[in-house]
mmCIF file of C-alpha atoms in Angstrom:
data_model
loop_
_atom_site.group_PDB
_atom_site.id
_atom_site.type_symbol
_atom_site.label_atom_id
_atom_site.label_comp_id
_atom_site.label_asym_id
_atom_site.label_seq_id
_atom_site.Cartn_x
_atom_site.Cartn_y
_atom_site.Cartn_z
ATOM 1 C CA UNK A 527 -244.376 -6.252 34.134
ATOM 2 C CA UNK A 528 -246.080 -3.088 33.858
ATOM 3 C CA UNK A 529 -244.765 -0.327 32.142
ATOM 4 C CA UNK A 530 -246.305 3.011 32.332
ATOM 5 C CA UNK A 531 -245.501 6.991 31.908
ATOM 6 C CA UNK A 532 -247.835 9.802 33.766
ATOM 7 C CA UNK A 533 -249.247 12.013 31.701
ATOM 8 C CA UNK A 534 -247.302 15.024 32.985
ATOM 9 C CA UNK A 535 -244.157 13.504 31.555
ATOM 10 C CA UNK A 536 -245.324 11.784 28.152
ATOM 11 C CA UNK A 537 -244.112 13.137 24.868
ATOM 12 C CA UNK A 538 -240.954 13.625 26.520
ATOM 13 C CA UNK A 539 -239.767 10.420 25.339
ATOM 14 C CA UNK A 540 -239.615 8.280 28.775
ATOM 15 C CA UNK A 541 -242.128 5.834 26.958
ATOM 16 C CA UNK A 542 -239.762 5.512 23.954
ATOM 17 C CA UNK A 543 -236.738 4.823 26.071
ATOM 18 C CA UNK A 544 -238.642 2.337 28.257
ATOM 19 C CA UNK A 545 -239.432 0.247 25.369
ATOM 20 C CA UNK A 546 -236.422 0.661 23.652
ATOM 21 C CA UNK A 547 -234.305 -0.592 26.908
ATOM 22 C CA UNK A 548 -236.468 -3.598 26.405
ATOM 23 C CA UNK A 549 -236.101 -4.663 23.299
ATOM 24 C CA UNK A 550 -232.527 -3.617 23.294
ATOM 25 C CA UNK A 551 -231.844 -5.847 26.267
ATOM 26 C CA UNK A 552 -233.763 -8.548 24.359
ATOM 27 C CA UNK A 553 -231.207 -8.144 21.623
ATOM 28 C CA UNK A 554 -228.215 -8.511 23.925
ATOM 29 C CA UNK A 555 -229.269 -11.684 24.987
ATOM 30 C CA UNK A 556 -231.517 -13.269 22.478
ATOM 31 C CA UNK A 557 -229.599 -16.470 21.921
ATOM 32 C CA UNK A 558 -229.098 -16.942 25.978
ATOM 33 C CA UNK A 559 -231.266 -15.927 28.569
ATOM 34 C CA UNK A 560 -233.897 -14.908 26.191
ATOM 35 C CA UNK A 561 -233.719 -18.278 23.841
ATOM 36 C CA UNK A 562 -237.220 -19.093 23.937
ATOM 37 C CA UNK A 563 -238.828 -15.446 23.587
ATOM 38 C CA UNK A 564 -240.249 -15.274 20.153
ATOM 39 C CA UNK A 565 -242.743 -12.667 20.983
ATOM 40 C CA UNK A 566 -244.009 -9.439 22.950
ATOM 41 C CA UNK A 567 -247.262 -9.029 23.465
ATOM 42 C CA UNK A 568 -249.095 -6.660 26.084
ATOM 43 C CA UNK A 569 -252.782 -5.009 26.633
ATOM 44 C CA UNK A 570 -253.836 -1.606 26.140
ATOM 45 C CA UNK A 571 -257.173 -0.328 27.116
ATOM 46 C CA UNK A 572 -259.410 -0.196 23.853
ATOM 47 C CA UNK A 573 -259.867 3.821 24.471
ATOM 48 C CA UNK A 574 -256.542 4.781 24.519
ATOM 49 C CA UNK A 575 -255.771 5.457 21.068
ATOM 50 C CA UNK A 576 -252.386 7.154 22.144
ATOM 51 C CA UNK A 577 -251.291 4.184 23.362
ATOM 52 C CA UNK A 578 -251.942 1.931 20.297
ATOM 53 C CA UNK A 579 -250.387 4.686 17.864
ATOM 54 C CA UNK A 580 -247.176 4.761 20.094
ATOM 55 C CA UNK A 581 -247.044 0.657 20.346
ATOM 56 C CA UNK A 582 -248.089 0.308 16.345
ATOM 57 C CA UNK A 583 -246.621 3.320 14.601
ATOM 58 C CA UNK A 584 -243.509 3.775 16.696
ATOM 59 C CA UNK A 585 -242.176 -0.180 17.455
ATOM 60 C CA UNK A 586 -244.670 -2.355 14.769
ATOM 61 C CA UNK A 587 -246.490 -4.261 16.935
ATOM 62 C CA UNK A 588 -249.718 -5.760 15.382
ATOM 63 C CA UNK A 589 -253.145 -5.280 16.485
ATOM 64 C CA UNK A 590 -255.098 -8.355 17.943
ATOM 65 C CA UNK A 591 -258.111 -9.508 19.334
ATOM 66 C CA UNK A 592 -260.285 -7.857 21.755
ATOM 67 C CA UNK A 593 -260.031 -9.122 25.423
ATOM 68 C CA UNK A 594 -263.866 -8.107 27.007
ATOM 69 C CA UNK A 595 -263.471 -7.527 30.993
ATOM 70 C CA UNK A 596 -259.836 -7.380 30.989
ATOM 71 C CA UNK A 597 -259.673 -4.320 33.461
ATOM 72 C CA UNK A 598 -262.069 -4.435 36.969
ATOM 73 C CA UNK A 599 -261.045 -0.928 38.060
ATOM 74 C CA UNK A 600 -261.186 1.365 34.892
ATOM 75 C CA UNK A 601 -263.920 1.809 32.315
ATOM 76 C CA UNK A 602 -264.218 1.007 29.575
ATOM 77 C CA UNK A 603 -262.774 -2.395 31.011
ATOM 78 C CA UNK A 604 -261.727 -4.237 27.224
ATOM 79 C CA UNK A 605 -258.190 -3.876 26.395
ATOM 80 C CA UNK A 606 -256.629 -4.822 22.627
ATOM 81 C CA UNK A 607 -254.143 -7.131 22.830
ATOM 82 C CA UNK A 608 -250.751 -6.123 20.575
ATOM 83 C CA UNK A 609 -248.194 -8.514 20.059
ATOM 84 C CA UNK A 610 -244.812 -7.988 18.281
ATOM 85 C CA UNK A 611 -242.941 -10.953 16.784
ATOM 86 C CA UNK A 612 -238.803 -10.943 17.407
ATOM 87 C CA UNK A 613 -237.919 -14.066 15.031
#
């Protein structure tokens, strides 16, 4: 899944909301559909700091290791990857 807000409309809260619906729905249905998720984790390009503030600061996901050509189309092409535990 790929979840993304144009930069016209960010601080506007979309982003938030996005996120939130998805660990909200999470939530609701942790102990059926969802039994075996124990963790998110997603990429973000290693030059967008705004990105990595909003995923770290605002929902505590963690920092991780540095994925080195992860991108074929943008530059720089290394992405973090963050990863937020559930249980």
């Amino acid at each position: 899944m790929t979840l993304g807000v144009l930069a016209a409309y960010r601080s506007r809260g979309i982003g938030t909301k996005l996120i939130q619906s998805v660990l909200d729905y999470y939530e609701e249905t942790k102990e059926t559909k969802l039994s075996a998720v124990d963790e998110i984790t997603l990429h973000v390009q290693t030059s967008n700091e705004d990105a990595m503030k909003f995923y770290i600061d605002g929902f505590g996901f963690e920092k991780g290791e540095m994925v080195e050509n992860y991108y074929s189309r943008i530059d720089p092409p290394h992405c973090y990857v963050l990863s937020k535990k559930l249980r």
